[in-house]
XYZ file of C-alpha atoms in Angstrom:
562
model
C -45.073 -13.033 50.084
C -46.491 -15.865 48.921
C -50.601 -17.112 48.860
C -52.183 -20.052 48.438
C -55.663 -20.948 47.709
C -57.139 -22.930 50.519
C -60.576 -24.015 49.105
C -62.852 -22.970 51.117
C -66.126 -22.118 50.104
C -67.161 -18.463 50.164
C -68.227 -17.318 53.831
C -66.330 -20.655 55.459
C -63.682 -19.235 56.156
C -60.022 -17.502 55.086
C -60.005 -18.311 51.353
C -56.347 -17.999 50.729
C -53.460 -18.241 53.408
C -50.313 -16.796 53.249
C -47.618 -18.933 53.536
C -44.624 -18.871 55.514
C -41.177 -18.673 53.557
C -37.879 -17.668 54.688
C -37.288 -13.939 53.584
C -39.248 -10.442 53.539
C -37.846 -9.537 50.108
C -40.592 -9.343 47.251
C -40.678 -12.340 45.180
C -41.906 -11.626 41.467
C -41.814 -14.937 39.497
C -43.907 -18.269 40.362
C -43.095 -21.682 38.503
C -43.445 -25.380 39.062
C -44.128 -28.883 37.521
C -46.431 -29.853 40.197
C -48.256 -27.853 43.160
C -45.369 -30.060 45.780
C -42.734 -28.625 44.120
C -42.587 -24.608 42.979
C -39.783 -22.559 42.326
C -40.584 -18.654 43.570
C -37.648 -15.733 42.543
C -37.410 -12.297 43.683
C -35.330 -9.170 44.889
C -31.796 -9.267 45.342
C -31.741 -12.811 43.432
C -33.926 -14.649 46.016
C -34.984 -18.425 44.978
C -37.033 -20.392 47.054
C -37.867 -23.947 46.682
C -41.279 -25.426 47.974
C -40.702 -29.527 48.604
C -44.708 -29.829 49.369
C -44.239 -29.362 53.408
C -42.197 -25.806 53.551
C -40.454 -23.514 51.280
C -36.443 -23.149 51.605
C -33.973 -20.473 50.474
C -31.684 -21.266 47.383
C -29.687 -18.596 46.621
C -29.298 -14.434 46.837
C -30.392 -12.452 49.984
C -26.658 -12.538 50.455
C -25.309 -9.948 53.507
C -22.003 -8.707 54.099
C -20.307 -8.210 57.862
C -22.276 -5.516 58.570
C -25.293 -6.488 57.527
C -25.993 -4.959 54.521
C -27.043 -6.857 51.247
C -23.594 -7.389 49.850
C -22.386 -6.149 46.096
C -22.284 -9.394 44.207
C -23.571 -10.957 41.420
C -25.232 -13.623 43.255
C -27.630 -10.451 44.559
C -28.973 -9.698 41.084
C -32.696 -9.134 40.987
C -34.986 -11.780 39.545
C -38.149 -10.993 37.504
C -39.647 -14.241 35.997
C -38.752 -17.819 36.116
C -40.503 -21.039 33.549
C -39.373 -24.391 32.854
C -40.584 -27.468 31.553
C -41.582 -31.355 32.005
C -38.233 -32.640 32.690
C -37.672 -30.099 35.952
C -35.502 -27.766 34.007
C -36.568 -23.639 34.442
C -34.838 -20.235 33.721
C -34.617 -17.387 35.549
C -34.113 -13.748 34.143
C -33.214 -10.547 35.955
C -31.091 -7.364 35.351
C -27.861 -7.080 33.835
C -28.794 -9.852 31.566
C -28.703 -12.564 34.527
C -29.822 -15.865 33.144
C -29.804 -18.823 35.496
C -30.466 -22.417 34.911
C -32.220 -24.899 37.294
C -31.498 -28.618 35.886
C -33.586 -30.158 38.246
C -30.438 -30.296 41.059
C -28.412 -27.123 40.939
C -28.466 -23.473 39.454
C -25.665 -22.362 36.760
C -25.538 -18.881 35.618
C -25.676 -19.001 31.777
C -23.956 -17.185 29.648
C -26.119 -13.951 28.141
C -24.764 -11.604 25.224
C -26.644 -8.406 26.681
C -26.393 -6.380 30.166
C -29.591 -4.934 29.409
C -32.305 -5.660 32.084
C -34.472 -8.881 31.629
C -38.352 -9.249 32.011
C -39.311 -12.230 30.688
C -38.391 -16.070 30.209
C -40.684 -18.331 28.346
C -40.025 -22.303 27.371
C -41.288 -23.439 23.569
C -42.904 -27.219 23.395
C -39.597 -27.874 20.922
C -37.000 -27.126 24.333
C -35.744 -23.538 22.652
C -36.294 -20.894 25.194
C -36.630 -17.677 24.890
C -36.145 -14.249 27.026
C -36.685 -10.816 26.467
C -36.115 -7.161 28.196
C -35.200 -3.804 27.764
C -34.290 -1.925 24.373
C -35.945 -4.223 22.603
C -34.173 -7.493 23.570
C -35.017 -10.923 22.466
C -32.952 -14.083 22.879
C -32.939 -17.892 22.219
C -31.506 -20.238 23.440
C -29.944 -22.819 21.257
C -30.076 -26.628 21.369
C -26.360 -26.498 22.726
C -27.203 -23.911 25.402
C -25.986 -21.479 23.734
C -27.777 -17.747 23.915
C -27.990 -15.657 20.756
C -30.016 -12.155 20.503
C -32.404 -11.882 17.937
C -32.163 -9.171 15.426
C -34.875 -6.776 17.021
C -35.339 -3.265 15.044
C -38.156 -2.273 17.979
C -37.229 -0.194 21.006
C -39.645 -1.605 23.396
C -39.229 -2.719 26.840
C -40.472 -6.164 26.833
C -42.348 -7.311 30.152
C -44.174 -9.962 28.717
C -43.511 -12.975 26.407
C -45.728 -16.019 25.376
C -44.689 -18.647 22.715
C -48.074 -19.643 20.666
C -49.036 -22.467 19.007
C -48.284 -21.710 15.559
C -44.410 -21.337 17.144
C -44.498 -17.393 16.937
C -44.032 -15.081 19.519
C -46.355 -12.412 21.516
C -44.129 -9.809 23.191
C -45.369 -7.508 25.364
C -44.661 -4.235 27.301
C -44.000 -0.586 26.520
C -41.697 2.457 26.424
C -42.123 6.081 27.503
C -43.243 8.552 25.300
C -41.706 12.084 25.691
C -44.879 13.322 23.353
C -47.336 11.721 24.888
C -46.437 12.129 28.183
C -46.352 9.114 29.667
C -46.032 5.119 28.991
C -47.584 3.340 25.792
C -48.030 -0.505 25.492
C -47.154 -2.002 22.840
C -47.609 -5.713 21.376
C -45.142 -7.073 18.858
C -45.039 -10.435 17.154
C -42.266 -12.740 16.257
C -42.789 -14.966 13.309
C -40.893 -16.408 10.365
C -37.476 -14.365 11.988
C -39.256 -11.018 11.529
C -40.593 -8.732 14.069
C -43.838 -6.647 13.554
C -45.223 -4.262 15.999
C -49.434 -5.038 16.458
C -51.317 -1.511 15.840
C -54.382 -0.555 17.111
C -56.452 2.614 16.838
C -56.798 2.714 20.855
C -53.511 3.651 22.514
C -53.085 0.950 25.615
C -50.836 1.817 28.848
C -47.965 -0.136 29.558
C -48.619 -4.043 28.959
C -47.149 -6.420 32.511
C -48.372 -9.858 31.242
C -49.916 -12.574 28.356
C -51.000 -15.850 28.623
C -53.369 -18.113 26.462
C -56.549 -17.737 26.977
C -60.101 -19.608 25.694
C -58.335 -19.516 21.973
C -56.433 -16.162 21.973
C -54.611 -14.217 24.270
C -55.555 -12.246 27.500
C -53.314 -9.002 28.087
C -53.236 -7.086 31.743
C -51.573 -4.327 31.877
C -51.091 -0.674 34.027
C -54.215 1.404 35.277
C -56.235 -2.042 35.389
C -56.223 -2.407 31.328
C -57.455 -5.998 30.524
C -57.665 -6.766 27.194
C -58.591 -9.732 24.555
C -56.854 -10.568 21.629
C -57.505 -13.122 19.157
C -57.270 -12.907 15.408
C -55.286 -9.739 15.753
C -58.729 -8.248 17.001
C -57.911 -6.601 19.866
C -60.779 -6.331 22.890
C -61.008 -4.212 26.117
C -62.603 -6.237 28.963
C -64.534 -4.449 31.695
C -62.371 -4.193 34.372
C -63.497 -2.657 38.314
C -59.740 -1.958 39.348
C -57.493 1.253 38.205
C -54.385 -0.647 40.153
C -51.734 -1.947 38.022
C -52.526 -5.504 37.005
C -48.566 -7.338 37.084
C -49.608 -11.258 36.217
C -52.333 -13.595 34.757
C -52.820 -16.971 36.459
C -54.832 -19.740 33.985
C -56.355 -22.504 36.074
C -57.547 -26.221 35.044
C -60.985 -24.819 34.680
C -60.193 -22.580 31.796
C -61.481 -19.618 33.205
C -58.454 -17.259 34.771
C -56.994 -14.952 37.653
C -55.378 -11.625 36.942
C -53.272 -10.361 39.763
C -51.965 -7.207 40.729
C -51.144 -4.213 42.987
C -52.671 -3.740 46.548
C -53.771 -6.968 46.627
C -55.976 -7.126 43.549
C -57.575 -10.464 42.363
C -59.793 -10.677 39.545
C -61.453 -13.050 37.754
C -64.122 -13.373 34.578
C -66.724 -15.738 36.166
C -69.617 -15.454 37.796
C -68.265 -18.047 40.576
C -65.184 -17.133 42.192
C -64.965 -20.612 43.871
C -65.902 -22.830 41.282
C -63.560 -21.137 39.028
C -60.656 -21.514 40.971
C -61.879 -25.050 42.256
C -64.597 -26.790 40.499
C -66.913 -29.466 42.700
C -65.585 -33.089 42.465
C -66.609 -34.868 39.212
C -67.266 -38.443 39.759
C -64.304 -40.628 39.895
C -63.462 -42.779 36.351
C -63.032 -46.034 36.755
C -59.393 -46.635 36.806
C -57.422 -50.169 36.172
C -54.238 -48.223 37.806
C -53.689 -48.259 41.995
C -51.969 -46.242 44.217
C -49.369 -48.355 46.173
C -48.267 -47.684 49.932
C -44.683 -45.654 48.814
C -41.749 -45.604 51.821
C -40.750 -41.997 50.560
C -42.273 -38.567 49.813
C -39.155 -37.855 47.579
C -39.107 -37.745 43.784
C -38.621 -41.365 41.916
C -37.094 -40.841 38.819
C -36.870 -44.533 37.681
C -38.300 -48.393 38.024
C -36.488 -51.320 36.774
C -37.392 -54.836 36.882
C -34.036 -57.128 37.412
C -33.286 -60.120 35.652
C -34.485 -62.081 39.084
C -37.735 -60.735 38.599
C -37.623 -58.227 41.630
C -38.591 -54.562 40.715
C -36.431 -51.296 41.904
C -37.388 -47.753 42.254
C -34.847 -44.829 42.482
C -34.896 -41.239 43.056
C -33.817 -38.275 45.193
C -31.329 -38.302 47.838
C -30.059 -41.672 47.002
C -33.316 -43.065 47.811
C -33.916 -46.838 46.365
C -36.726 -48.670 46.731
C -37.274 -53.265 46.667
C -40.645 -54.473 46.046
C -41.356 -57.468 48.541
C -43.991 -59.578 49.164
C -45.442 -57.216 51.292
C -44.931 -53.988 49.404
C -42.475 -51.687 48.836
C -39.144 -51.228 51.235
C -35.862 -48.496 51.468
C -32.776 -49.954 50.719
C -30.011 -47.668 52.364
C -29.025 -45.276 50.227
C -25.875 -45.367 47.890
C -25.112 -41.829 48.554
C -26.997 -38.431 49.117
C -27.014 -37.736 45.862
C -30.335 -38.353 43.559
C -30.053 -42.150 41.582
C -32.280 -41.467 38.416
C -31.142 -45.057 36.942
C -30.933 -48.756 38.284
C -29.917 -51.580 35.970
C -29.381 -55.518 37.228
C -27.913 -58.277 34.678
C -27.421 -60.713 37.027
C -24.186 -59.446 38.795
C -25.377 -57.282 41.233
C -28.040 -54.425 41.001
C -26.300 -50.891 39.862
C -27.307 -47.710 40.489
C -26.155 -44.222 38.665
C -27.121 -40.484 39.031
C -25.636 -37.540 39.942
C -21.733 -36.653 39.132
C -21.584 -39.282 37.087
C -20.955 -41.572 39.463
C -22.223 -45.420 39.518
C -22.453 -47.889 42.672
C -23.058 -51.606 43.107
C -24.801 -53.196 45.825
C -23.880 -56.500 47.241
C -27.093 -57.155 48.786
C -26.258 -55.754 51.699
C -24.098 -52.868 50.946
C -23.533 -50.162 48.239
C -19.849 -49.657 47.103
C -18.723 -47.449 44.462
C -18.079 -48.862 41.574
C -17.398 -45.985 38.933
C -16.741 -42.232 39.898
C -16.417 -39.770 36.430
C -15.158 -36.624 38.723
C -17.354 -34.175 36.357
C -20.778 -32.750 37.323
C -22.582 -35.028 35.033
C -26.056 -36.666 35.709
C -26.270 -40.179 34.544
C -29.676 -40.434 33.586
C -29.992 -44.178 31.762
C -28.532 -47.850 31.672
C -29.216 -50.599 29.686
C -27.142 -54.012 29.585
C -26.987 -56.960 27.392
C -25.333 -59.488 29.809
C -23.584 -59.215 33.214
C -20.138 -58.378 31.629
C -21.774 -55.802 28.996
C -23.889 -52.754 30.663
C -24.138 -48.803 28.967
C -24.939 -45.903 30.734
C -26.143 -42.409 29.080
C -26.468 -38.943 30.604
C -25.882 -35.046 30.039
C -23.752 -33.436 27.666
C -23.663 -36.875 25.023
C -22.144 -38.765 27.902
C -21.752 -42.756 27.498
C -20.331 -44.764 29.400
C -19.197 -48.783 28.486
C -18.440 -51.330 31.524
C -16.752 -54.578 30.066
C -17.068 -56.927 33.171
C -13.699 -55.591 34.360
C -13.950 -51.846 34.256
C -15.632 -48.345 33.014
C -14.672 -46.424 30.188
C -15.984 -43.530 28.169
C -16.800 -44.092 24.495
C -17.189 -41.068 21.821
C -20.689 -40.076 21.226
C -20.566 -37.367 18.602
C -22.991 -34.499 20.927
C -22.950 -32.242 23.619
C -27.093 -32.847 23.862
C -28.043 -34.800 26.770
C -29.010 -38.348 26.292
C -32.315 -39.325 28.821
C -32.859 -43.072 27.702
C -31.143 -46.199 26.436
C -32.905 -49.121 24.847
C -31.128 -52.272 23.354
C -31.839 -55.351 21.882
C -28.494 -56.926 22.318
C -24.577 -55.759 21.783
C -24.846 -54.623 18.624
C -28.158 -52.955 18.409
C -28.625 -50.003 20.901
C -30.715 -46.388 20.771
C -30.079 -43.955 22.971
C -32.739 -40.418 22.679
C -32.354 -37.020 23.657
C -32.605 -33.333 22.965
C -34.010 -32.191 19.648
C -35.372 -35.219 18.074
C -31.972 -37.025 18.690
C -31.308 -40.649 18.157
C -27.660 -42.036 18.826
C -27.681 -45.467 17.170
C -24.982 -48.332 17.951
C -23.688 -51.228 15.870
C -21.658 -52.722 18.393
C -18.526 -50.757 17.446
C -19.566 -47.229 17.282
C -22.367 -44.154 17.551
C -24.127 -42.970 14.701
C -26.461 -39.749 14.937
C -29.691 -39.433 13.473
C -33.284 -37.711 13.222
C -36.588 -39.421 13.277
C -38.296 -36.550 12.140
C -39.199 -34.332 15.184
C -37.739 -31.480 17.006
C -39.723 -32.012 20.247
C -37.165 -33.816 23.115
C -37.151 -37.624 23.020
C -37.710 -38.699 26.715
C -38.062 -42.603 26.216
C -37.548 -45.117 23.619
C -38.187 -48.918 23.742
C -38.956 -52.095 21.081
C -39.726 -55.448 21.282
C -37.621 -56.305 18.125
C -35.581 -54.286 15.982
C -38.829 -53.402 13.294
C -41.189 -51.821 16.495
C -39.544 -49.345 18.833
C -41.406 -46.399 19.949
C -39.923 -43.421 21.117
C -41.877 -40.673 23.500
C -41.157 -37.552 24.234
C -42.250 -33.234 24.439
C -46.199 -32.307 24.208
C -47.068 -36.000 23.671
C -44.713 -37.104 20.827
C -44.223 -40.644 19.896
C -42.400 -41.764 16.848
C -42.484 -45.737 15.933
C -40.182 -47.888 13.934
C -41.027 -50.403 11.636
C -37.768 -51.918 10.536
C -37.622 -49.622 7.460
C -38.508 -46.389 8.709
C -39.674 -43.952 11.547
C -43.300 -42.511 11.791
C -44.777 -39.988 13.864
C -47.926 -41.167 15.240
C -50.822 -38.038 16.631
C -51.527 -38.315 20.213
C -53.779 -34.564 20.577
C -51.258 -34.509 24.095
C -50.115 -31.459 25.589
C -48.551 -33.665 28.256
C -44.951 -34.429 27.928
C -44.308 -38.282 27.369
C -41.741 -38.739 29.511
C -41.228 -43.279 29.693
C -42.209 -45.786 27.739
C -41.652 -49.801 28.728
C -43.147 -52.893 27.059
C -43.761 -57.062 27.718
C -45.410 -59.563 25.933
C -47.534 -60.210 29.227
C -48.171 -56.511 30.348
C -48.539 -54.998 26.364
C -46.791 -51.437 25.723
C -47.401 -48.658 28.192
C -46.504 -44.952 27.909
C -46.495 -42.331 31.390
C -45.799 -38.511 31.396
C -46.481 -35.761 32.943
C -50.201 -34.705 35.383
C -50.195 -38.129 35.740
C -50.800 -39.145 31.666
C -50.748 -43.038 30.293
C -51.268 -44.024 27.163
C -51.358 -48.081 26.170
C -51.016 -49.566 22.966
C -54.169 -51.522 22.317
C -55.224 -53.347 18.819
C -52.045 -50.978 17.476
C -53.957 -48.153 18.525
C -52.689 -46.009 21.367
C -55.384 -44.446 23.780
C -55.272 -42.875 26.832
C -56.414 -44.469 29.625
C -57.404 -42.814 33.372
C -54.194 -43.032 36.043
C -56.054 -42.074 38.886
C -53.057 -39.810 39.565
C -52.410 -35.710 38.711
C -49.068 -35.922 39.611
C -45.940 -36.828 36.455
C -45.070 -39.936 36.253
C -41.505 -39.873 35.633
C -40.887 -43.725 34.733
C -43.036 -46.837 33.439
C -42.218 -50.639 33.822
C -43.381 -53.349 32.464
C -42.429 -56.741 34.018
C -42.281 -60.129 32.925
C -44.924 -61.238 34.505
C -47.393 -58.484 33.223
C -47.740 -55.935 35.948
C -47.300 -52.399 34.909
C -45.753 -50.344 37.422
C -45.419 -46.354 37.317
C -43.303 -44.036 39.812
C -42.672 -40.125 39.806
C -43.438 -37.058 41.994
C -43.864 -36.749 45.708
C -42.673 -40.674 46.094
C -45.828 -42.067 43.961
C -45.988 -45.204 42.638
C -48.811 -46.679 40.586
C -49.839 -50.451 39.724
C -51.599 -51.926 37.101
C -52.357 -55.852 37.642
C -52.028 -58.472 34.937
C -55.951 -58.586 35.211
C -56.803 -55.466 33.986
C -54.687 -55.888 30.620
C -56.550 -56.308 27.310
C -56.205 -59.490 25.515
């Protein structure tokens, strides 16, 4: 079952609905980027995807000939699911099932443990982490890789949150012979050691944490709510004796706890305004919401070397801006096109299986096909005879006016953007702070002193490039070195574009956009909550922004500071 939250005002009418989704098995983990597009997973290794209109089965529920749930893998029960910016999530369940959504398709992962899994949580640096039975605790490594951590506690883990300091909460509890029934117990994960968090009252078994007005708030069996903060440990006044199972934070800082037979609980005094605060006035905004042909995710914008802007996204959707606003071109393929580059030869388009197509101005032929389940995700090209592409798992790709080839990157970590300033100076960013750098004959890896994922990188010479990525990172390049400038974001950074006429613009995620003003950056209002997956800015200094749910954002030459 799933609810929603209709916001109506108390005594006008059904507050929340329940929605309509395509099974009767219980679903037990909620996650999304963006209210228009949730992941939900459940019994017998149910995932369902909501596209904004309707949810639709992914996977599990599967029933043999005579109509029983069949005995396969694919049926292995979910408990939680997270993710991050980029679209990626996790999903944990029994027998140490660990699957990956990366943003297209789910891949089982390899897990060292059978043991039963609980919990899945994503850091702001890309590790993630999951936890379970017997104590379990994993990580995921920057090459996908999982590895247990070295756990001496017995605990059943239900619960895990990743803090700001980068330690761990874990939560949950174990069954006492002596004391005749479950404990809770809280353990923390810092500086590779685990210590269990004692406290003189004994607390039934813990379901769920989440951050909460600067600490931590804890539900747990019985209807146990509880504070934490300092290592002080609070009871809150609670009405309910049913289990509580989750904790919900919403945009209003105050929170929902959730649990059995239908319980809903909340801390303020308003149950509507905390859920849905009234209107605040609308900030003035330079940005505009353009008329958009498509509902689908864009993934990219590109301006070609004509002048006329692009955008791409899902199911081979590209988009022309004409005089009159913005039109479908027929689509390459069904599969998504996250790139679009134009030197002059033709306008190409890359995505999905690594495959790249060229279109004529009237049709789309395939051009390049890398038979491997690679997403190209970037393309950058110095002249028509001269064009790179980037993508997962260190793929590049070279196209020499007369054909494709692969060159040698030196990584497995996937590459999301490409930047040049001509043939022999090129940056390509990606997972961990990475920064490929080429010389015109080959790749050369380097660090520009973060671990957060680099999203976006761009210059207008080779002494100022900025690169943009996790919780609001941005690095910038003088010519002699790399510095990380503050931003105070949470928001992910996720493209960053530049012109002499339309100044440097950055665009991430709840609709986030930073501008480079007087070499200061600041944030400026969108007018948008949804991410913003892509930023261009064009010759002629328009700014132009695309992402979620088909939107796509203007800012005229105007509105720019001189």
């Amino acid at each position: 079952m799933v609810l929603r939250y209709t916001n109506a005002s108390d005594g006008a009418g059904q507050q929340w609905e329940r929605m309509s989704v395509p099974t009767t098995l219980p679903l037990h983990g909620l996650w999304g980027p963006s209210p228009d597009r949730l992941i939900a997973v459940g019994w017998m290794g149910t995932i369902l995807h909501y596209d904004g209109a309707e949810w639709h089965r992914q996977r599990g529920g599967v029933v043999d000939d005579e109509g029983r749930f069949a005995a396969c893998s694919e049926n292995t029960p979910l408990f939680a699911i997270d993710g991050n910016a980029a679209g990626h999530a996790w999903a944990v369940g029994d027998n140490g099932m660990i699957l990956h959504f990366d943003g297209i398709e789910w891949h089982a992962e390899r897990c060292p443990t059978r043991v039963n899994l609980r919990a899945v949580a994503c850091a702001p640096d890309g590790t993630v982490y999951a936890a379970g039975g017997e104590g379990t605790v994993l990580k995921r490594n920057a090459d996908g890789r999982w590895t247990s951590l070295d756990c001496p506690l017995g605990s059943g883990f239900h619960a895990l949150l990743v803090l700001d300091d980068d330690s761990l909460l874990l939560a949950g509890g174990r069954y006492f012979v002596d004391q005749g029934g479950f404990r809770g117990e809280l353990v923390r994960y810092r500086h590779g050691e685990f210590q269990a968090l004692t406290f003189e009252t004994p607390m039934p078994r813990l379901r769920a944490l989440k951050a909460y007005k600067g600490g931590v708030l804890i539900v747990g069996d019985q209807g146990h709510l509880y504070y934490l903060k300092d290592l002080r440990l609070d009871r809150l006044e609670s009405n309910s004796r049913h289990d509580l199972m989750d904790i919900i934070t919403l945009p209003t800082g105050e929170a929902l706890a959730v649990g059995d037979f239908g319980t809903l609980m909340t801390a303020a005094s308003d149950f509507t305004a905390a859920l849905a605060p009234p209107p605040a006035a609308a900030t003035p905004t330079a940005w505009e919401t353009m008329a958009s042909p498509t509902e689908r995710q864009l993934w990219g914008i590109h301006e070609a070397s004509d002048g006329t802007c692009y955008a791409c996204g899902e199911a081979g959707t590209v988009l022309r801006l004409e005089a009159d606003g913005w039109h479908a071109l027929p689509a390459p393929s069904e599969l998504a096109v996250h790139c679009l580059w134009d030197s002059g030869n033709g306008l190409f388009a890359a995505g999905q299986l690594g495959r790249i197509y060229r279109f004529d101005g009237s049709h789309w032929q395939l051009h390049f096909d890398l038979h491997l389940d690679l997403t190209i995700l970037s393309m950058w090209g110095s002249d028509p005879d001269s064009i790179y592409a980037v993508g997962d798992e260190g793929l590049i790709l070279h196209y020499d006016g007369l054909g494709w080839r692969r060159m040698p990157s030196g990584t497995t970590s996937a590459l999301y953007d490409l930047w040049g300033w001509d043939a022999e100076h090129l940056l390509a960013v990606g997972d961990f702070g990475l920064v490929l750098r080429y010389n015109g004959r080959e790749w050369a890896e380097f660090k520009v002193g973060t671990e957060s994922f680099l999203y976006g990188v761009w210059g207008c010479g080779l002494d100022d490039i900025t690169a943009v990525g996790l919780s609001g990172a941005l690095a910038h390049f003088n010519g002699q070195r790399w510095q990380l400038e503050p931003t105070r974001l949470r928001d992910d950074l996720l493209s960053v574009s530049g012109s002499p006429a339309a100044g440097v613009c950055a665009v991430g995620t709840r609709g986030r956009v930073l501008r480079l003003e007087n070499g200061q950056w600041r944030s400026e209002p969108s007018g948008c909550e949804r991410g913003l997956r892509s930023v261009c800015a064009t010759r002629g200094g328009s700014l132009y922004a695309v992402g979620d749910g088909g939107t796509i954002l203007r800012r005229n030459p105007q509105c720019h500071a001189a």
